[in-house]
Coordinates of C-alpha atoms and ligand atoms in Angstrom, one line a residue:
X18 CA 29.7 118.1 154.0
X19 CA 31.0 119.7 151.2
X20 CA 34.4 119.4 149.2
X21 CA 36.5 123.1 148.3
X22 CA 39.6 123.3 146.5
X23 CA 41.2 126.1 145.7
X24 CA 41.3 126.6 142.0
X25 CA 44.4 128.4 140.3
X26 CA 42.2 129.4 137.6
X27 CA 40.2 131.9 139.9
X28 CA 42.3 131.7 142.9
X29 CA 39.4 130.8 145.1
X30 CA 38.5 128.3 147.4
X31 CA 35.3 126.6 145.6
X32 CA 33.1 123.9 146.4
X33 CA 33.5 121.2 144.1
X34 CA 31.1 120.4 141.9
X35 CA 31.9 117.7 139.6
X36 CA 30.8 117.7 136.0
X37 CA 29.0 115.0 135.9
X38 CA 27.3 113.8 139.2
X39 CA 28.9 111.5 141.5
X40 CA 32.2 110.8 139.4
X41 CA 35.3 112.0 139.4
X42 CA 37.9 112.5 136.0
X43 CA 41.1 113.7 137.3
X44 CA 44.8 114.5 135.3
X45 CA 48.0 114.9 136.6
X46 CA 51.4 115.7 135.0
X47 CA 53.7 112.5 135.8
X48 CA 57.5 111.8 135.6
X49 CA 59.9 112.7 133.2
X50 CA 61.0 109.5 133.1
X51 CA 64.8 110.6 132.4
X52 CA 66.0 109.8 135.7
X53 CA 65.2 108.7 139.4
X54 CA 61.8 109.7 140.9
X55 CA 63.1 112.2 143.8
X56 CA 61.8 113.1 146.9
X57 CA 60.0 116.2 145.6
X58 CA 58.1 114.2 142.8
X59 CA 56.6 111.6 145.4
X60 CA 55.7 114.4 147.1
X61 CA 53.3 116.0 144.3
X62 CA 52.3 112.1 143.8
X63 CA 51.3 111.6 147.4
X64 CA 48.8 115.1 147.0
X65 CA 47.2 113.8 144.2
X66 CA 46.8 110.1 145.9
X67 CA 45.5 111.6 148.9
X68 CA 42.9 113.8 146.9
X69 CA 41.5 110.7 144.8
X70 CA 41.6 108.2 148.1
X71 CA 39.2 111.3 149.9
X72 CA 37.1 111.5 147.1
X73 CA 36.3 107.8 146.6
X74 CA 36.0 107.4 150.5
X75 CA 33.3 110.3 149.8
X76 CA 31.8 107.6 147.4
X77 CA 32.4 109.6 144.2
X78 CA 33.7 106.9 141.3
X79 CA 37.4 108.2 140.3
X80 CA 38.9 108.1 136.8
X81 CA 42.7 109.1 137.2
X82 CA 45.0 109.9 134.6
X83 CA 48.6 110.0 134.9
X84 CA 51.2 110.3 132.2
X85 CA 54.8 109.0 131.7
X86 CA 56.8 111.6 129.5
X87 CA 59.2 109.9 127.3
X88 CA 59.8 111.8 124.3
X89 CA 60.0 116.2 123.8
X90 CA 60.6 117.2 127.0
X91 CA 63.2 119.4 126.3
X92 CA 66.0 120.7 128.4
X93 CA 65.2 124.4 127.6
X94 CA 61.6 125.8 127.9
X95 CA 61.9 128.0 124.7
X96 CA 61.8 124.9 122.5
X97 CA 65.2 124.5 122.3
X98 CA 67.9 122.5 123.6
X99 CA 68.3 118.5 123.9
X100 CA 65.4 115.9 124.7
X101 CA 65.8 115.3 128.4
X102 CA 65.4 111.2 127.8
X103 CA 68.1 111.2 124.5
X104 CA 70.9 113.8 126.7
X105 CA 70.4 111.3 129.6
X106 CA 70.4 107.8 127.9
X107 CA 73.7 109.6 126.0
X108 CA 75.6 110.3 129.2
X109 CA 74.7 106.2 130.1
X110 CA 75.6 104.9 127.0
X111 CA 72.5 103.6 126.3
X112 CA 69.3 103.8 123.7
X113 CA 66.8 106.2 125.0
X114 CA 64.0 103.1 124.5
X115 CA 66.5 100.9 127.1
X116 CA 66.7 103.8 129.5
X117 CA 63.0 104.2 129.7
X118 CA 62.1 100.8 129.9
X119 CA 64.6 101.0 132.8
X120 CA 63.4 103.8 134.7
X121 CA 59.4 102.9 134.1
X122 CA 60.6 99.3 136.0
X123 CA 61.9 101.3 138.6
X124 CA 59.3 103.9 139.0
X125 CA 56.6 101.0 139.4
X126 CA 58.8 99.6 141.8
X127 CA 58.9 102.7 144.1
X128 CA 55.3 104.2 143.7
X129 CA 54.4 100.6 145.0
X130 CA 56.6 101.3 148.3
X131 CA 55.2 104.7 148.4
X132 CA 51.3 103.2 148.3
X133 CA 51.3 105.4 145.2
X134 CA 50.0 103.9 141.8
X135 CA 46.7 103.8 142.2
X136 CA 45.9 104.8 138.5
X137 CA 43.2 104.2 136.2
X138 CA 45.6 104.7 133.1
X139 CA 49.6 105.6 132.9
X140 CA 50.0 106.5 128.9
X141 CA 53.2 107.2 127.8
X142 CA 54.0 110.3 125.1
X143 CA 55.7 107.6 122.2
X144 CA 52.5 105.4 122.4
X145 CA 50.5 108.7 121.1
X146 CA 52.1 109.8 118.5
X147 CA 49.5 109.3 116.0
X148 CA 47.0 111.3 118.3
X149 CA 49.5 114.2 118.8
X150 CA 49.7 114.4 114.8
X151 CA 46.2 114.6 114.7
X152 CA 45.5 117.1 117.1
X153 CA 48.1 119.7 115.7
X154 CA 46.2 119.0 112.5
X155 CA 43.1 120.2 114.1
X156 CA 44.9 123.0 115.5
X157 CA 46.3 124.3 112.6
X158 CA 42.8 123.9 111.1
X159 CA 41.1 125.5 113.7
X160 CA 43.1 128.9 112.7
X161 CA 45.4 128.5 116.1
X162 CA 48.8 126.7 115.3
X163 CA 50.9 127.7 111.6
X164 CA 54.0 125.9 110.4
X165 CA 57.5 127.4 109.2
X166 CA 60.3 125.4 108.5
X167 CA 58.6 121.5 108.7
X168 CA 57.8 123.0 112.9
X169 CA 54.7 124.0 114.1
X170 CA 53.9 126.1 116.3
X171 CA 50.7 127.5 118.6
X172 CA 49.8 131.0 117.9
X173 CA 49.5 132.1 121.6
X174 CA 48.1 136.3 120.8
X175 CA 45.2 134.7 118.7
X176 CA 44.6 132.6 121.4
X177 CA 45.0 135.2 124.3
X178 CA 42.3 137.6 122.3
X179 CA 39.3 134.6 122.7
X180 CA 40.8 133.0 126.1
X181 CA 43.2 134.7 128.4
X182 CA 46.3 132.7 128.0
X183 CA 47.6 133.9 131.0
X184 CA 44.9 133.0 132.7
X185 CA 46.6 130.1 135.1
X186 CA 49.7 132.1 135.3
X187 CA 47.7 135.5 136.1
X188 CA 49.5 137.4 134.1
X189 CA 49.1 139.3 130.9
X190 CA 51.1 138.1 127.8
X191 CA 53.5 141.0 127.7
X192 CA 54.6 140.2 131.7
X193 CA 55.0 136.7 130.4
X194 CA 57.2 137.7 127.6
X195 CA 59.2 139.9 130.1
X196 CA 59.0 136.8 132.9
X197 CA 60.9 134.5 129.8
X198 CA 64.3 136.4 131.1
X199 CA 64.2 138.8 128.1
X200 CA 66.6 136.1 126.1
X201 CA 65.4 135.8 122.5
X202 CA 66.5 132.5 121.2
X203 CA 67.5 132.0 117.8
X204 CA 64.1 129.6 116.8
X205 CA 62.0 132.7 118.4
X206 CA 63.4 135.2 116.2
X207 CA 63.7 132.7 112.8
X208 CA 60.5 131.0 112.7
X209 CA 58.0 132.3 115.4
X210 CA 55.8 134.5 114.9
X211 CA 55.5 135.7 118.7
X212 CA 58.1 135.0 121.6
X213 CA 55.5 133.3 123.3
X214 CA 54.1 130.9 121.1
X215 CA 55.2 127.4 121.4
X216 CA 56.2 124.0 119.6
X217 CA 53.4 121.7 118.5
X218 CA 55.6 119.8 116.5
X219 CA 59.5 120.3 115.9
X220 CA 61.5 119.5 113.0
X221 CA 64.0 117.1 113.8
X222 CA 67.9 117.6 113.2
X223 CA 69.3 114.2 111.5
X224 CA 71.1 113.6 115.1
X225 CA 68.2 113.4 116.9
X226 CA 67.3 109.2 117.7
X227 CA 63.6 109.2 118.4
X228 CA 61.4 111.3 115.8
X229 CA 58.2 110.5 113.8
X230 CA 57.0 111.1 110.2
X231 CA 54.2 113.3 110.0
X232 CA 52.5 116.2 107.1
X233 CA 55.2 118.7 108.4
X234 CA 58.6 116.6 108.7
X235 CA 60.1 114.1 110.3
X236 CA 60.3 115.2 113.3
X237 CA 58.9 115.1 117.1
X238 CA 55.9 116.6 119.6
X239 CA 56.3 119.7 121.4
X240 CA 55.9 118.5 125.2
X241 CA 53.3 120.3 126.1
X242 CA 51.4 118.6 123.3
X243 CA 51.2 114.8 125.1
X244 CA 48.9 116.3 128.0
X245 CA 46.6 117.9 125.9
X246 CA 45.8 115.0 123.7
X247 CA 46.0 112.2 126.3
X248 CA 44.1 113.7 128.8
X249 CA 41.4 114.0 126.6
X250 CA 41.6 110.9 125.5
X251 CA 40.5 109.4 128.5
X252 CA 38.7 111.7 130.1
X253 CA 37.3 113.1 127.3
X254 CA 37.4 116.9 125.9
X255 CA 36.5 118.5 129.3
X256 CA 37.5 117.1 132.7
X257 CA 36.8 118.2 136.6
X258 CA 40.7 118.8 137.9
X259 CA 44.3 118.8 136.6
X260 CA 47.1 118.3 139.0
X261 CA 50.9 120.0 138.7
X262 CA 53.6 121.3 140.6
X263 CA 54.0 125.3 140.9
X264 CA 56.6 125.1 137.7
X265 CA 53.6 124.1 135.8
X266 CA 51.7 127.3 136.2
X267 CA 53.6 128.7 133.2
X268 CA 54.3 127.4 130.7
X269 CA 53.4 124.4 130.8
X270 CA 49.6 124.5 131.9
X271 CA 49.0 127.6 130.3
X272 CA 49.6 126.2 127.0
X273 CA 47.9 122.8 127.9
X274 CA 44.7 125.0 128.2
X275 CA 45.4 126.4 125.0
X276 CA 46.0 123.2 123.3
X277 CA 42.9 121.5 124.8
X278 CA 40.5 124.2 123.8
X279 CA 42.0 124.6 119.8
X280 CA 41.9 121.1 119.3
X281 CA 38.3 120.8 120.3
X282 CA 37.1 124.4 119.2
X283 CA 35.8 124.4 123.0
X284 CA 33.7 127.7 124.1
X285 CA 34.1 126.8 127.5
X286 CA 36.5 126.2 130.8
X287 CA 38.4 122.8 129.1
X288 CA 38.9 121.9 132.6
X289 CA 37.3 122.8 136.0
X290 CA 39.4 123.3 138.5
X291 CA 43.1 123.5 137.6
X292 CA 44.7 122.7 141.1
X293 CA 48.9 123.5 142.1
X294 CA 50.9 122.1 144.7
X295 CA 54.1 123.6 146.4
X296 CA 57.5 122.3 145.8
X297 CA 59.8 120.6 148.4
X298 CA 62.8 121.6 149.3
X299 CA 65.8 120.7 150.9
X300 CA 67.0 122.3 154.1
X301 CA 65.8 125.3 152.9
X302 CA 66.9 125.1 149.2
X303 CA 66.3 124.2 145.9
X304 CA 66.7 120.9 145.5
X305 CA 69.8 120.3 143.1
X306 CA 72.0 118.2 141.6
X307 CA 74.9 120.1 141.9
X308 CA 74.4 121.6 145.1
X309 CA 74.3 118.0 146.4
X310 CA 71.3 117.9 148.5
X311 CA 69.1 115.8 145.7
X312 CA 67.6 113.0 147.6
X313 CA 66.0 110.3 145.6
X314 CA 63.0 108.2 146.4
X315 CA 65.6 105.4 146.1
X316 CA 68.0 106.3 148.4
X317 CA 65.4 107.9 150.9
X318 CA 64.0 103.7 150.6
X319 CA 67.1 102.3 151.9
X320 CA 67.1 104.2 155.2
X321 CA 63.2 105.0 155.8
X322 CA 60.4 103.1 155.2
X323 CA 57.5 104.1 152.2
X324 CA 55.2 104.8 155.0
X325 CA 57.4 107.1 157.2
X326 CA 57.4 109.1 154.0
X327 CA 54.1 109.4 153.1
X328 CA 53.3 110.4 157.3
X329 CA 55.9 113.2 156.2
X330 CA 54.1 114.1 153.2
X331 CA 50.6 114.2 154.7
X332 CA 52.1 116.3 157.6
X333 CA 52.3 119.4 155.7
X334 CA 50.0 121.1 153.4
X335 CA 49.9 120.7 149.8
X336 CA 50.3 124.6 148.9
X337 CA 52.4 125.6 151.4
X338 CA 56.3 124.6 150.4
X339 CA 58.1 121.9 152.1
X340 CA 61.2 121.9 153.9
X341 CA 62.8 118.3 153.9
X342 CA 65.4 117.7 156.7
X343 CA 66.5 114.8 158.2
X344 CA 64.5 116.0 161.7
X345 CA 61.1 116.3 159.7
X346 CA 61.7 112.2 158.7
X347 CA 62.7 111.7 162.0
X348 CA 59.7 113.3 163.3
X349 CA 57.6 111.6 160.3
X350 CA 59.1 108.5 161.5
X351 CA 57.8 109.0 165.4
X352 CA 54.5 110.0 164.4
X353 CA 53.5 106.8 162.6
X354 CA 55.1 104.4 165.5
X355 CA 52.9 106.3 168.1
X356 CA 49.7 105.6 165.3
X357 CA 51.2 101.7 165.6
X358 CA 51.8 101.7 169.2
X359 CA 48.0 102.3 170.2
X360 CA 46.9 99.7 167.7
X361 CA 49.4 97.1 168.9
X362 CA 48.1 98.6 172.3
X363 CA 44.1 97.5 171.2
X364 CA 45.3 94.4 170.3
X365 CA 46.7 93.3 173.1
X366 CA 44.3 94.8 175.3
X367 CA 41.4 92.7 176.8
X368 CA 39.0 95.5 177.5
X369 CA 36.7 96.4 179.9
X370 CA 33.3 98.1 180.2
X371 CA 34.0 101.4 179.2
X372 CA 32.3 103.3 176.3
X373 CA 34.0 106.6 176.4
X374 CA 35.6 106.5 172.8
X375 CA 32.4 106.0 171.2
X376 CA 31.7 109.8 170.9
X377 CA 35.6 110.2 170.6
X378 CA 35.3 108.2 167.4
X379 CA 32.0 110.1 165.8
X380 CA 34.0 113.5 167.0
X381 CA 37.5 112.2 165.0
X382 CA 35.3 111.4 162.2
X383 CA 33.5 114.9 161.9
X384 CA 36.3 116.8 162.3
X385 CA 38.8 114.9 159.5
X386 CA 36.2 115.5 157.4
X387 CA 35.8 118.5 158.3
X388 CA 39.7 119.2 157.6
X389 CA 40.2 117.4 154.6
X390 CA 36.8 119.0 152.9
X391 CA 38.6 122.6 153.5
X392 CA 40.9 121.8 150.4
X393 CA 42.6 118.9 151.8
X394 CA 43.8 119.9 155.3
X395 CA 46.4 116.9 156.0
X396 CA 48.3 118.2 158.3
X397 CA 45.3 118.7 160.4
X398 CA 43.7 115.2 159.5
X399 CA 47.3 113.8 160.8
X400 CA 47.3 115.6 164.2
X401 CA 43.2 114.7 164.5
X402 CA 44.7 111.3 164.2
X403 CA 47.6 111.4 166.4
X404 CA 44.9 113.4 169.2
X405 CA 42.7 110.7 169.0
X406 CA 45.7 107.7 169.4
X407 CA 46.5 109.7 172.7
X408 CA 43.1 109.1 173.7
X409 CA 42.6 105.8 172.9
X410 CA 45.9 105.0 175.1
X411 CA 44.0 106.2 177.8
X412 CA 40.8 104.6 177.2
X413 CA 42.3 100.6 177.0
X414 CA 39.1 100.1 179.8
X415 CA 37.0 100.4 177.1
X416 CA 35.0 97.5 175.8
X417 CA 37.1 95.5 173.5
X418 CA 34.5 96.5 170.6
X419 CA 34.5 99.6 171.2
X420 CA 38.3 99.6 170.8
X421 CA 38.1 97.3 167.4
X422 CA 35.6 100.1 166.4
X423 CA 38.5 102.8 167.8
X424 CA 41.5 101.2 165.7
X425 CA 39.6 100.5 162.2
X426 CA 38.5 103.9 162.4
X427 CA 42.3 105.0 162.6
X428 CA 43.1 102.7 159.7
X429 CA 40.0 103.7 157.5
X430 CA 41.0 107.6 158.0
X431 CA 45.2 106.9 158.0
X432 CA 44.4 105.1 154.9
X433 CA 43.0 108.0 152.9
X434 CA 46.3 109.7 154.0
X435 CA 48.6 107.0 152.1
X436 CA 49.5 105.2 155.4
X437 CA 49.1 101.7 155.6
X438 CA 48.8 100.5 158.9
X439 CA 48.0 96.7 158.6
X440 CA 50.1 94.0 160.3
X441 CA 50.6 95.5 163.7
X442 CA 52.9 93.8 165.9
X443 CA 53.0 90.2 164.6
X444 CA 56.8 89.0 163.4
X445 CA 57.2 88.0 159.9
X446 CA 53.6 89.6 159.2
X447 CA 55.0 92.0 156.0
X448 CA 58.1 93.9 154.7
X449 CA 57.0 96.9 157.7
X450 CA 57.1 94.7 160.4
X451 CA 61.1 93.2 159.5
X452 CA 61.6 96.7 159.2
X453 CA 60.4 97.6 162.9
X454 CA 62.5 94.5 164.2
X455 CA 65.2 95.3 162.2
X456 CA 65.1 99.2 163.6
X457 CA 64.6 98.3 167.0
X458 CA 67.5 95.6 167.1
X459 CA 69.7 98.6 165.6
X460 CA 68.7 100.8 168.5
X461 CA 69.4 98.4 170.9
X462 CA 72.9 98.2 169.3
X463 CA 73.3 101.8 169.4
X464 CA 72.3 102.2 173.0
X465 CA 75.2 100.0 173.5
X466 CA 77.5 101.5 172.0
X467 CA 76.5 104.9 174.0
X468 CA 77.4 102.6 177.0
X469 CA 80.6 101.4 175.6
X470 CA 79.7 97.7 174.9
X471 CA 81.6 97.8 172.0
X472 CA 82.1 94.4 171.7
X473 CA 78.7 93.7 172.3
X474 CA 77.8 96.3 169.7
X475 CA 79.9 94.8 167.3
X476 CA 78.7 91.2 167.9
X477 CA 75.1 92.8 166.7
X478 CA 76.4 94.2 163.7
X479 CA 78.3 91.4 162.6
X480 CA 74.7 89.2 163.2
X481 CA 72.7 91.8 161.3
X482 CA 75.1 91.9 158.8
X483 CA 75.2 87.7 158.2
X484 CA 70.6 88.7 158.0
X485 CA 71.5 90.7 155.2
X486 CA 71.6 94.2 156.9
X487 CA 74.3 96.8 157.1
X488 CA 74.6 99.1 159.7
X489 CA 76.5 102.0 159.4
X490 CA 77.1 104.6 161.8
X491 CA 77.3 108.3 160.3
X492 CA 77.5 111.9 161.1
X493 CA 73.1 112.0 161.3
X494 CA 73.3 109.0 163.6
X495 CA 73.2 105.2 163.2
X496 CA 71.5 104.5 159.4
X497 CA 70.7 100.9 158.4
X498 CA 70.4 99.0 154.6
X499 CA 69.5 95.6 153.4
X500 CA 72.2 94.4 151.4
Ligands
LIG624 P1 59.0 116.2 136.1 O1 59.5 114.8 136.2 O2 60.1 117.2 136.4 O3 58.2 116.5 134.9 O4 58.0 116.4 137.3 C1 56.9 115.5 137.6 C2 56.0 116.2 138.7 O5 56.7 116.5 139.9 C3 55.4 117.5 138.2 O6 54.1 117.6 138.7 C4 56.3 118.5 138.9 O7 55.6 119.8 139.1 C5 56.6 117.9 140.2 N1 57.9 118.3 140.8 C6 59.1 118.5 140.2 N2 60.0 118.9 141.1 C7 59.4 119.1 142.3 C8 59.8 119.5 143.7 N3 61.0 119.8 144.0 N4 58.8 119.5 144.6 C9 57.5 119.1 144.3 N5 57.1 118.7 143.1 C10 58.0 118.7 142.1
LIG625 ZN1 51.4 117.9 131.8

């Protein structure tokens, strides 16, 4: 059966061919590493995860690429405005350096809970400095980057001529230009020579903490700069599919194309398939800071478990948006513990001398294929699997082999999806099982509490609380933390 993705760059569904047979060289743009890793970010992780667990369960040999940006990420698009890592180590009192080795400790620690973090290499911007230098040297030599003022910058209508620069974007450079809000910055009208065109390399003002010597000033890389250089790097100057959120599809993959194809003088496609997924919202909005609904991975940790949220992830499709509500975890949540249920239902049943799910099992198998090889249908994979656990709760007659052969097939396929399911059902067995006491025991309390056994009720609290876990009872319903 054959793999299709849809590819931004033609805006077609095409069978996947890879480069070079059999393996797979994949980039995706990480985290900004200026602050928590929020709901919406683990999302985009989770599509790429899922993508490279299908293709090595399809026996292809993956090479995955994620970066860590740490430096020239800049809080305004048009090259202006304060790195995002020096504003936000500023507002903590702290040096950008101490921030980041903060947040990359924390990142770790939540791609881990997530089942995320399975990467070849995670490069980080400062430790390729060097190679960012020496790329915008080859750009400028190549005749497609100039520099004005001890900046360089890309020379985006020279490019556009030879390569469509709005290829990804699908739209011609003057729609872009218009797109950019019709605000001409200050740096656009001094020293570019084009609207469009973008930093390589920026000049940097004597308050700016983390900046580099190079031939043009002392100064720092233009973000989009990091992708291009490290991508190839690693997977060398042209690769099979790069990975990005919808905000990437201008500016910033657009001029990662660019950059990837000056540097190398490249005739052809730098990369094959350039591949989007939606954003995540939050009850219906963008998700914001100052409109309060901004959930981070952390928080979302402390109430729900890794695994409930990669069930919610896989749920939904990877181009369609996502509407995050407390009801869709909740339903995320109920999903997963039906998957459980049957396996904790195999294990503790004896069997008998049916054989019914053996042509259950080659169906389920045909058909997630099937699903996930028509560019990664999860949400269908997930309600294959969920169709098949109702099935199998039926089927407990079966011989016991037959239901061993049922429930690693549900862990083979739920692993490709980012779900775990190990451990079922034995006290003590991992962090998920504590957590399914620890939930039950809180529903038991609650149940009490609906039946006025306060004092009961309270007596449970008081006993979860001396384990280390505080209930609290909100608005949403009854919400539990280990403290
Ligand atoms: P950033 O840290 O903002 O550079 O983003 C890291 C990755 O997360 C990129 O691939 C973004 O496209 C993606 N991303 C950012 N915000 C969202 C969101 N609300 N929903 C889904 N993906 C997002
Ligand atoms: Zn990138």
């Amino acid at each position: 059966m054959v793999f299709k993705i849809y590819n931004t760059l033609t805006r077609k569904k095409e069978e996947f061919k890879p480069l070079e047979e059999g393996k797979f060289k994949i980039y995706t743009c990480g985290q900004t590493i200026y602050e928590d890793m929020h709901i919406g970010n683990a999302r985009m992780y989770s599509n790429w995860d899922i993508l490279n667990r299908y293709l090595k369960w399809k026996g292809y040999g993956v090479f995955h690429v994620q970066n860590i940006t740490d430096v020239g990420h800049l809080t305004d698009d048009a090259d202006q405005g304060e790195d995002k890592v020096e504003k936000s180590a500023r507002e903590k009192n702290m040096i950008p350096e101490e921030l980041v080795t903060k947040q990359v400790k924390r990142y770790y620690r939540e791609m881990d809970s997530l089942n995320l973090g399975d990467y070849n290499v995670v490069p980080r911007a400062t430790g390729h400095i060097p190679e960012m230098i020496e790329a915008v040297e080859k750009i400028i030599e190549n005749g497609y980057g100039y520099e004005r003022n001890g900046s360089v910058y890309f020379d985006v209508k020279k490019f556009d001529e030879e390569h469509d620069y709005g290829k990804i974007a699908r739209k011609n450079i003057e729609d872009l230009r218009a797109g950019a809000g019709g605000r001409v910055t200050e740096k656009e009208t001094k020293e570019k020579k084009n609207p469009l065109d973008f930093a390589l390399w920026i000049k940097a003002d004597p308050s700016h903490i983390m900046k580099w010597k190079s031939p043009w000033s002392v100064g720092y890389p233009g973000w989009h700069l990091e992708c291009s250089v490290m991508s190839t790097k690693y997977l060398g100057e042209r690769f099979d599919i790069h990975g990005g959120g919808e905000d990437h599809m201008f500016p910033h993959h657009p001029n990662e194309r660019a950059q990837n194809y000056a540097i190398n003088n490249l005739k052809e496609e730098p990369v094959k398939y350039w591949v989007h997924g939606k954003f995540l919202t939050i009850d219906g909005e963008k998700m914001s800071k100052s409109k309060g609904n901004f959930y981070t991975v952390k928080d979302l940790l402390e109430r729900y478990s890794g695994e409930t949220l990669r069930m919610l992830f896989a749920s939904s499709h990877y181009r369609k948006q996502m509407d995050f509500t407390e009801d869709s975890v909740q339903e995320a949540q109920k999903k997963l513990e039906k998957i459980y249920n049957t396996i904790y239902l195999i294990d503790n049943s004896e069997g008998g001398e049916g054989m019914s799910l053996t042509s259950k099992i080659t169906q389920l198998r045909k058909q997630f294929e099937e699903a996930m090889d028509d560019d990664l249908n999860t949400g269908k994979a997930v309600n294959l699997l969920l169709q098949f656990s109702k099935e199998v709760n039926k089927s407990l007659g079966n011989r016991k082999e037959v239901l061993e052969e049922a429930k690693e097939t549900m862990k083979e396929l739920g692993n490709i999806l980012g779900l775990k399911l190990e451990e079922s059902g034995s006290v003590g067995g991992g962090e998920k099982d504590v957590e399914a006491f620890i939930d039950l025991i809180v529903q038991v309390r609650d149940k009490l509490r609906e039946k006025k056994e306060y004092e009961l009720s309270d007596e449970v609290r008081k006993g979860l609380k001396e384990l280390g876990v505080e209930v609290q009872d909100t608005d949403d319903g009854v919400r539990w933390k280990k403290v």
